[in-house]
């Protein structure tokens, strides 16, 4: 009897320990990832882009708020928020407190579905076999206008289905951005067309890394694409990686720096989780500092 009970009890203990680690330790184990992106013309000075994404913020996430505040010490030349910032109707003041040191820097943002629609209780295991793509509630129930107003009041650019020109360090940067394709609010046709060739950098920004949109950005001459949404898979298996991506991108590019057609692509694993699935496993929450550096000069053969 004792031997028969030992195995299931051991498995139960491992499960409880794993859940505790995923929900208490790794979920709050914030990391900064760094990448050099060889996207600038030879001779241009490097610039730093800080990307934050998928905070899914609730007012009580004090540790997360303070960690985001500390990122100002990186002295980024540009801050990009790729969406899914909110997870609670009262989270806007908490978010503005988190980014307050960064708001004096050039910045821009797009929305994700969770900036408009509050998360709802559901079976968290559905994430493993069912995409969340599609329309949510008919009427947004999160204060996304207040969220956007707080950032634009500080000079950050709202890049939802629009283009803009911004000075980043010594660079003249053309930016194209779209709303969240995961809820069918992306309108790439509104920004379509060749990005200006005279820009020092052509930057595309979106929430969900939808391959069709990414291909259109690349075809229009955008050199660097930034996205979030995937949470890096959120629940990963060591030495295997993400089980799902929750969008059209392949598992191999669920997070990190990769290529897409002619462009560089960075997908952030993000900093938060839904309050109804507050776990991460083998995929710590992260922000990313991208240092844009010159491309190598071609060598004579």
CSV table of C-alpha atoms in Angstrom, one decimal:
chain,number,residue,atom,x,y,z
A,1,UNK,CA,0.0,0.0,0.0
A,2,UNK,CA,2.8,2.4,0.9
A,3,UNK,CA,4.8,1.6,-2.2
A,4,UNK,CA,1.6,2.0,-4.4
A,5,UNK,CA,1.0,5.4,-2.9
A,6,UNK,CA,4.5,6.6,-3.1
A,7,UNK,CA,4.7,7.3,-6.9
A,8,UNK,CA,1.5,9.3,-7.2
A,9,UNK,CA,2.3,11.3,-4.0
A,10,UNK,CA,5.7,12.0,-5.4
A,11,UNK,CA,4.3,13.2,-8.7
A,12,UNK,CA,1.8,15.4,-6.8
A,13,UNK,CA,4.6,16.9,-4.7
A,14,UNK,CA,6.6,17.7,-7.8
A,15,UNK,CA,3.5,19.3,-9.4
A,16,UNK,CA,2.9,21.5,-6.4
A,17,UNK,CA,6.6,22.5,-6.2
A,18,UNK,CA,6.6,23.3,-10.0
A,19,UNK,CA,3.5,25.4,-9.7
A,20,UNK,CA,4.9,27.3,-6.7
A,21,UNK,CA,8.1,27.9,-8.6
A,22,UNK,CA,6.3,29.1,-11.8
A,23,UNK,CA,3.8,31.3,-10.0
A,24,UNK,CA,6.0,32.8,-7.2
A,25,UNK,CA,9.6,32.7,-8.3
A,26,UNK,CA,9.9,32.7,-12.1
A,27,UNK,CA,6.9,35.0,-12.6
A,28,UNK,CA,8.8,37.7,-10.7
A,29,UNK,CA,12.3,36.8,-12.0
A,30,UNK,CA,12.6,39.8,-14.3
A,31,UNK,CA,15.4,39.8,-16.8
A,32,UNK,CA,16.9,42.2,-19.3
A,33,UNK,CA,17.9,40.6,-22.6
A,34,UNK,CA,20.4,42.4,-24.9
A,35,UNK,CA,20.9,42.1,-28.6
A,36,UNK,CA,23.1,43.9,-31.2
A,37,UNK,CA,21.2,44.4,-34.4
A,38,UNK,CA,23.4,45.2,-37.5
A,39,UNK,CA,20.9,47.4,-39.3
A,40,UNK,CA,22.6,50.8,-39.6
A,41,UNK,CA,24.6,52.2,-42.5
A,42,UNK,CA,28.4,52.0,-42.0
A,43,UNK,CA,29.7,54.9,-40.0
A,44,UNK,CA,26.5,55.6,-38.1
A,45,UNK,CA,26.6,55.8,-34.3
A,46,UNK,CA,24.9,53.0,-32.4
A,47,UNK,CA,21.6,53.7,-30.7
A,48,UNK,CA,19.7,51.8,-28.0
A,49,UNK,CA,16.0,50.9,-28.2
A,50,UNK,CA,14.3,49.6,-25.0
A,51,UNK,CA,11.4,47.4,-25.8
A,52,UNK,CA,8.8,46.6,-23.1
A,53,UNK,CA,5.7,44.5,-23.8
A,54,UNK,CA,2.9,42.5,-22.2
A,55,UNK,CA,3.0,43.8,-18.7
A,56,UNK,CA,-0.7,42.8,-18.1
A,57,UNK,CA,-0.4,45.1,-15.2
A,58,UNK,CA,-2.6,45.1,-12.1
A,59,UNK,CA,-2.2,47.8,-9.4
A,60,UNK,CA,-0.6,45.5,-6.9
A,61,UNK,CA,2.4,44.4,-9.0
A,62,UNK,CA,4.8,46.6,-7.0
A,63,UNK,CA,7.9,44.5,-7.8
A,64,UNK,CA,7.2,44.7,-11.5
A,65,UNK,CA,6.5,48.4,-11.3
A,66,UNK,CA,9.8,49.1,-9.5
A,67,UNK,CA,11.7,46.9,-11.9
A,68,UNK,CA,10.4,48.8,-15.0
A,69,UNK,CA,11.3,52.1,-13.3
A,70,UNK,CA,14.9,50.9,-12.9
A,71,UNK,CA,15.2,50.5,-16.7
A,72,UNK,CA,15.7,54.2,-17.1
A,73,UNK,CA,19.3,53.7,-15.9
A,74,UNK,CA,20.0,52.0,-19.3
A,75,UNK,CA,19.8,55.4,-21.0
A,76,UNK,CA,17.8,54.2,-24.0
A,77,UNK,CA,17.5,56.5,-27.0
A,78,UNK,CA,14.0,55.2,-27.7
A,79,UNK,CA,11.4,53.3,-25.7
A,80,UNK,CA,8.9,51.1,-27.5
A,81,UNK,CA,5.8,49.5,-25.8
A,82,UNK,CA,4.4,46.7,-28.0
A,83,UNK,CA,1.1,46.4,-26.1
A,84,UNK,CA,-1.0,44.4,-23.6
A,85,UNK,CA,-0.1,46.8,-20.9
A,86,UNK,CA,-3.3,46.5,-18.8
A,87,UNK,CA,-5.0,43.7,-16.9
A,88,UNK,CA,-7.2,45.8,-14.6
A,89,UNK,CA,-9.5,48.9,-14.9
A,90,UNK,CA,-7.4,50.7,-12.3
A,91,UNK,CA,-4.0,49.9,-13.7
A,92,UNK,CA,-3.3,53.1,-15.7
A,93,UNK,CA,-1.8,55.0,-12.7
A,94,UNK,CA,0.3,52.0,-11.8
A,95,UNK,CA,1.7,51.8,-15.4
A,96,UNK,CA,2.4,55.6,-15.6
A,97,UNK,CA,4.2,55.3,-12.3
A,98,UNK,CA,6.3,52.4,-13.8
A,99,UNK,CA,7.3,54.3,-16.9
A,100,UNK,CA,7.5,57.7,-15.3
A,101,UNK,CA,11.3,57.9,-15.5
A,102,UNK,CA,11.2,56.8,-19.1
A,103,UNK,CA,8.5,59.3,-20.3
A,104,UNK,CA,11.1,62.1,-20.7
A,105,UNK,CA,12.7,60.0,-23.5
A,106,UNK,CA,11.4,59.5,-27.0
A,107,UNK,CA,8.8,56.7,-27.0
A,108,UNK,CA,6.1,55.1,-29.0
A,109,UNK,CA,3.4,52.5,-28.5
A,110,UNK,CA,0.8,50.2,-30.0
A,111,UNK,CA,-2.1,48.5,-28.2
A,112,UNK,CA,-2.8,44.8,-27.7
A,113,UNK,CA,-6.1,43.2,-27.1
A,114,UNK,CA,-5.7,43.3,-23.3
A,115,UNK,CA,-5.4,47.1,-23.4
A,116,UNK,CA,-9.1,47.2,-24.5
A,117,UNK,CA,-10.6,44.0,-23.0
A,118,UNK,CA,-10.2,42.8,-19.5
A,119,UNK,CA,-9.1,39.2,-19.0
A,120,UNK,CA,-11.8,36.8,-17.9
A,121,UNK,CA,-11.6,33.6,-15.9
A,122,UNK,CA,-11.2,30.5,-18.1
A,123,UNK,CA,-9.5,27.2,-18.0
A,124,UNK,CA,-5.8,28.1,-18.3
A,125,UNK,CA,-5.0,24.8,-20.1
A,126,UNK,CA,-7.0,26.1,-23.1
A,127,UNK,CA,-3.9,28.2,-23.9
A,128,UNK,CA,-2.2,24.9,-25.0
A,129,UNK,CA,-4.7,23.9,-27.6
A,130,UNK,CA,-6.9,26.9,-28.5
A,131,UNK,CA,-5.8,30.3,-29.9
A,132,UNK,CA,-7.3,33.4,-28.3
A,133,UNK,CA,-7.5,35.1,-31.7
A,134,UNK,CA,-10.7,36.8,-32.6
A,135,UNK,CA,-13.1,39.4,-31.3
A,136,UNK,CA,-13.5,39.9,-27.6
A,137,UNK,CA,-16.5,41.6,-25.9
A,138,UNK,CA,-18.3,43.9,-28.2
A,139,UNK,CA,-17.5,47.0,-26.2
A,140,UNK,CA,-14.0,47.6,-24.7
A,141,UNK,CA,-14.0,47.6,-20.9
A,142,UNK,CA,-10.5,48.8,-20.1
A,143,UNK,CA,-9.4,52.4,-20.0
A,144,UNK,CA,-7.3,52.3,-23.2
A,145,UNK,CA,-8.0,56.0,-24.0
A,146,UNK,CA,-6.6,57.1,-20.6
A,147,UNK,CA,-3.6,54.8,-21.1
A,148,UNK,CA,-2.8,56.3,-24.5
A,149,UNK,CA,-3.4,59.9,-23.2
A,150,UNK,CA,-0.9,59.3,-20.4
A,151,UNK,CA,1.8,58.4,-22.9
A,152,UNK,CA,1.0,61.0,-25.6
A,153,UNK,CA,0.9,63.8,-23.0
A,154,UNK,CA,4.5,63.0,-22.4
A,155,UNK,CA,5.3,63.1,-26.1
A,156,UNK,CA,5.2,59.4,-26.9
A,157,UNK,CA,3.7,58.6,-30.3
A,158,UNK,CA,0.6,56.5,-30.8
A,159,UNK,CA,1.5,54.2,-33.7
A,160,UNK,CA,-1.8,52.3,-34.1
A,161,UNK,CA,-2.3,52.1,-37.9
A,162,UNK,CA,-0.2,55.1,-38.7
A,163,UNK,CA,3.3,56.3,-39.6
A,164,UNK,CA,5.6,58.9,-38.1
A,165,UNK,CA,9.1,60.4,-38.3
A,166,UNK,CA,11.1,60.5,-35.0
A,167,UNK,CA,14.6,61.6,-34.1
A,168,UNK,CA,16.4,58.8,-32.2
A,169,UNK,CA,19.9,59.7,-31.2
A,170,UNK,CA,21.6,60.9,-34.4
A,171,UNK,CA,19.1,58.9,-36.5
A,172,UNK,CA,16.1,60.1,-38.6
A,173,UNK,CA,13.7,57.2,-38.1
A,174,UNK,CA,10.6,56.4,-40.1
A,175,UNK,CA,8.1,54.3,-38.0
A,176,UNK,CA,5.1,52.4,-39.2
A,177,UNK,CA,2.8,50.8,-36.7
A,178,UNK,CA,-0.4,48.7,-36.7
A,179,UNK,CA,-3.0,47.9,-34.1
A,180,UNK,CA,-3.5,44.3,-32.9
A,181,UNK,CA,-4.2,41.7,-35.6
A,182,UNK,CA,-5.2,39.3,-32.9
A,183,UNK,CA,-8.5,41.1,-32.5
A,184,UNK,CA,-8.7,42.2,-36.2
A,185,UNK,CA,-7.9,45.8,-35.6
A,186,UNK,CA,-4.8,46.0,-37.7
A,187,UNK,CA,-5.2,48.1,-40.8
A,188,UNK,CA,-2.0,47.7,-42.8
A,189,UNK,CA,-3.5,49.2,-45.9
A,190,UNK,CA,-3.6,52.5,-44.1
A,191,UNK,CA,0.2,52.6,-43.9
A,192,UNK,CA,1.0,50.5,-47.0
A,193,UNK,CA,3.6,51.7,-49.4
A,194,UNK,CA,7.4,51.9,-49.7
A,195,UNK,CA,8.9,53.4,-46.5
A,196,UNK,CA,11.0,56.5,-47.3
A,197,UNK,CA,14.4,55.5,-48.6
A,198,UNK,CA,16.0,58.7,-47.1
A,199,UNK,CA,15.3,57.6,-43.5
A,200,UNK,CA,18.3,56.3,-41.5
A,201,UNK,CA,16.1,53.5,-40.2
A,202,UNK,CA,12.7,52.1,-41.1
A,203,UNK,CA,11.1,50.6,-38.0
A,204,UNK,CA,7.9,48.5,-38.0
A,205,UNK,CA,5.9,48.1,-34.7
A,206,UNK,CA,3.0,45.7,-33.9
A,207,UNK,CA,1.6,43.7,-31.0
A,208,UNK,CA,1.1,40.3,-32.5
A,209,UNK,CA,3.8,38.9,-34.8
A,210,UNK,CA,1.4,37.9,-37.6
A,211,UNK,CA,3.5,36.6,-40.6
A,212,UNK,CA,1.3,38.2,-43.2
A,213,UNK,CA,1.8,41.7,-41.7
A,214,UNK,CA,5.5,41.1,-41.1
A,215,UNK,CA,5.9,40.2,-44.8
A,216,UNK,CA,4.2,43.3,-45.9
A,217,UNK,CA,6.4,45.4,-43.6
A,218,UNK,CA,9.5,43.7,-45.1
A,219,UNK,CA,8.3,44.2,-48.6
A,220,UNK,CA,7.8,47.9,-48.0
A,221,UNK,CA,11.4,48.3,-46.9
A,222,UNK,CA,11.2,48.2,-43.1
A,223,UNK,CA,14.5,47.0,-41.7
A,224,UNK,CA,13.6,46.2,-38.1
A,225,UNK,CA,10.2,44.8,-36.8
A,226,UNK,CA,9.2,44.7,-33.1
A,227,UNK,CA,6.4,42.6,-31.7
A,228,UNK,CA,5.2,41.0,-28.4
A,229,UNK,CA,2.1,39.0,-27.6
A,230,UNK,CA,3.6,35.5,-27.5
A,231,UNK,CA,4.9,35.6,-23.9
A,232,UNK,CA,7.7,33.5,-25.3
A,233,UNK,CA,5.3,30.6,-25.0
A,234,UNK,CA,4.9,31.2,-21.3
A,235,UNK,CA,5.0,27.5,-20.5
A,236,UNK,CA,8.1,26.0,-22.0
A,237,UNK,CA,9.9,22.7,-21.8
A,238,UNK,CA,13.7,22.9,-21.1
A,239,UNK,CA,15.7,21.9,-24.2
A,240,UNK,CA,12.5,21.9,-26.3
A,241,UNK,CA,11.1,25.3,-26.0
A,242,UNK,CA,7.6,26.8,-26.3
A,243,UNK,CA,4.7,24.5,-26.7
A,244,UNK,CA,2.5,27.1,-28.5
A,245,UNK,CA,2.9,30.7,-29.8
A,246,UNK,CA,-0.8,31.8,-29.6
A,247,UNK,CA,-0.5,33.3,-33.1
A,248,UNK,CA,0.8,32.5,-36.6
A,249,UNK,CA,4.5,32.7,-35.9
A,250,UNK,CA,6.5,29.4,-35.7
A,251,UNK,CA,7.8,28.1,-32.4
A,252,UNK,CA,11.4,28.7,-33.3
A,253,UNK,CA,10.8,32.5,-33.4
A,254,UNK,CA,8.5,32.7,-30.4
A,255,UNK,CA,10.9,35.1,-28.8
A,256,UNK,CA,14.2,36.8,-29.4
A,257,UNK,CA,16.0,38.2,-32.5
A,258,UNK,CA,15.5,36.5,-35.9
A,259,UNK,CA,15.1,37.3,-39.6
A,260,UNK,CA,11.9,37.7,-41.5
A,261,UNK,CA,12.4,38.0,-45.2
A,262,UNK,CA,14.7,41.0,-45.6
A,263,UNK,CA,14.0,42.4,-42.1
A,264,UNK,CA,15.2,41.8,-38.6
A,265,UNK,CA,12.5,40.7,-36.2
A,266,UNK,CA,12.5,40.9,-32.5
A,267,UNK,CA,9.7,39.3,-30.5
A,268,UNK,CA,9.6,40.1,-26.8
A,269,UNK,CA,8.6,37.4,-24.3
A,270,UNK,CA,7.1,40.2,-22.3
A,271,UNK,CA,6.9,41.0,-18.6
A,272,UNK,CA,3.6,39.7,-17.3
A,273,UNK,CA,0.9,37.1,-17.4
A,274,UNK,CA,-2.9,37.1,-17.2
A,275,UNK,CA,-4.0,37.4,-13.6
A,276,UNK,CA,-6.0,34.2,-14.2
A,277,UNK,CA,-2.9,32.3,-15.3
A,278,UNK,CA,-0.1,33.8,-13.2
A,279,UNK,CA,2.6,31.3,-14.1
A,280,UNK,CA,5.7,31.1,-16.2
A,281,UNK,CA,7.9,28.1,-16.6
A,282,UNK,CA,11.3,28.0,-18.4
A,283,UNK,CA,10.4,31.4,-19.9
A,284,UNK,CA,11.3,34.3,-17.4
A,285,UNK,CA,9.6,37.7,-17.9
A,286,UNK,CA,11.8,40.1,-19.8
A,287,UNK,CA,12.5,43.5,-21.3
A,288,UNK,CA,15.0,43.9,-24.1
A,289,UNK,CA,17.7,46.4,-24.9
A,290,UNK,CA,18.4,46.4,-28.7
A,291,UNK,CA,21.6,48.2,-29.7
A,292,UNK,CA,21.4,49.1,-33.3
A,293,UNK,CA,24.9,49.0,-34.9
A,294,UNK,CA,26.3,49.4,-38.4
A,295,UNK,CA,26.2,46.7,-40.9
A,296,UNK,CA,29.6,45.2,-41.8
A,297,UNK,CA,31.2,46.7,-44.8
A,298,UNK,CA,31.5,44.2,-47.7
A,299,UNK,CA,35.0,42.9,-48.1
A,300,UNK,CA,36.7,42.6,-51.4
A,301,UNK,CA,37.1,39.1,-52.9
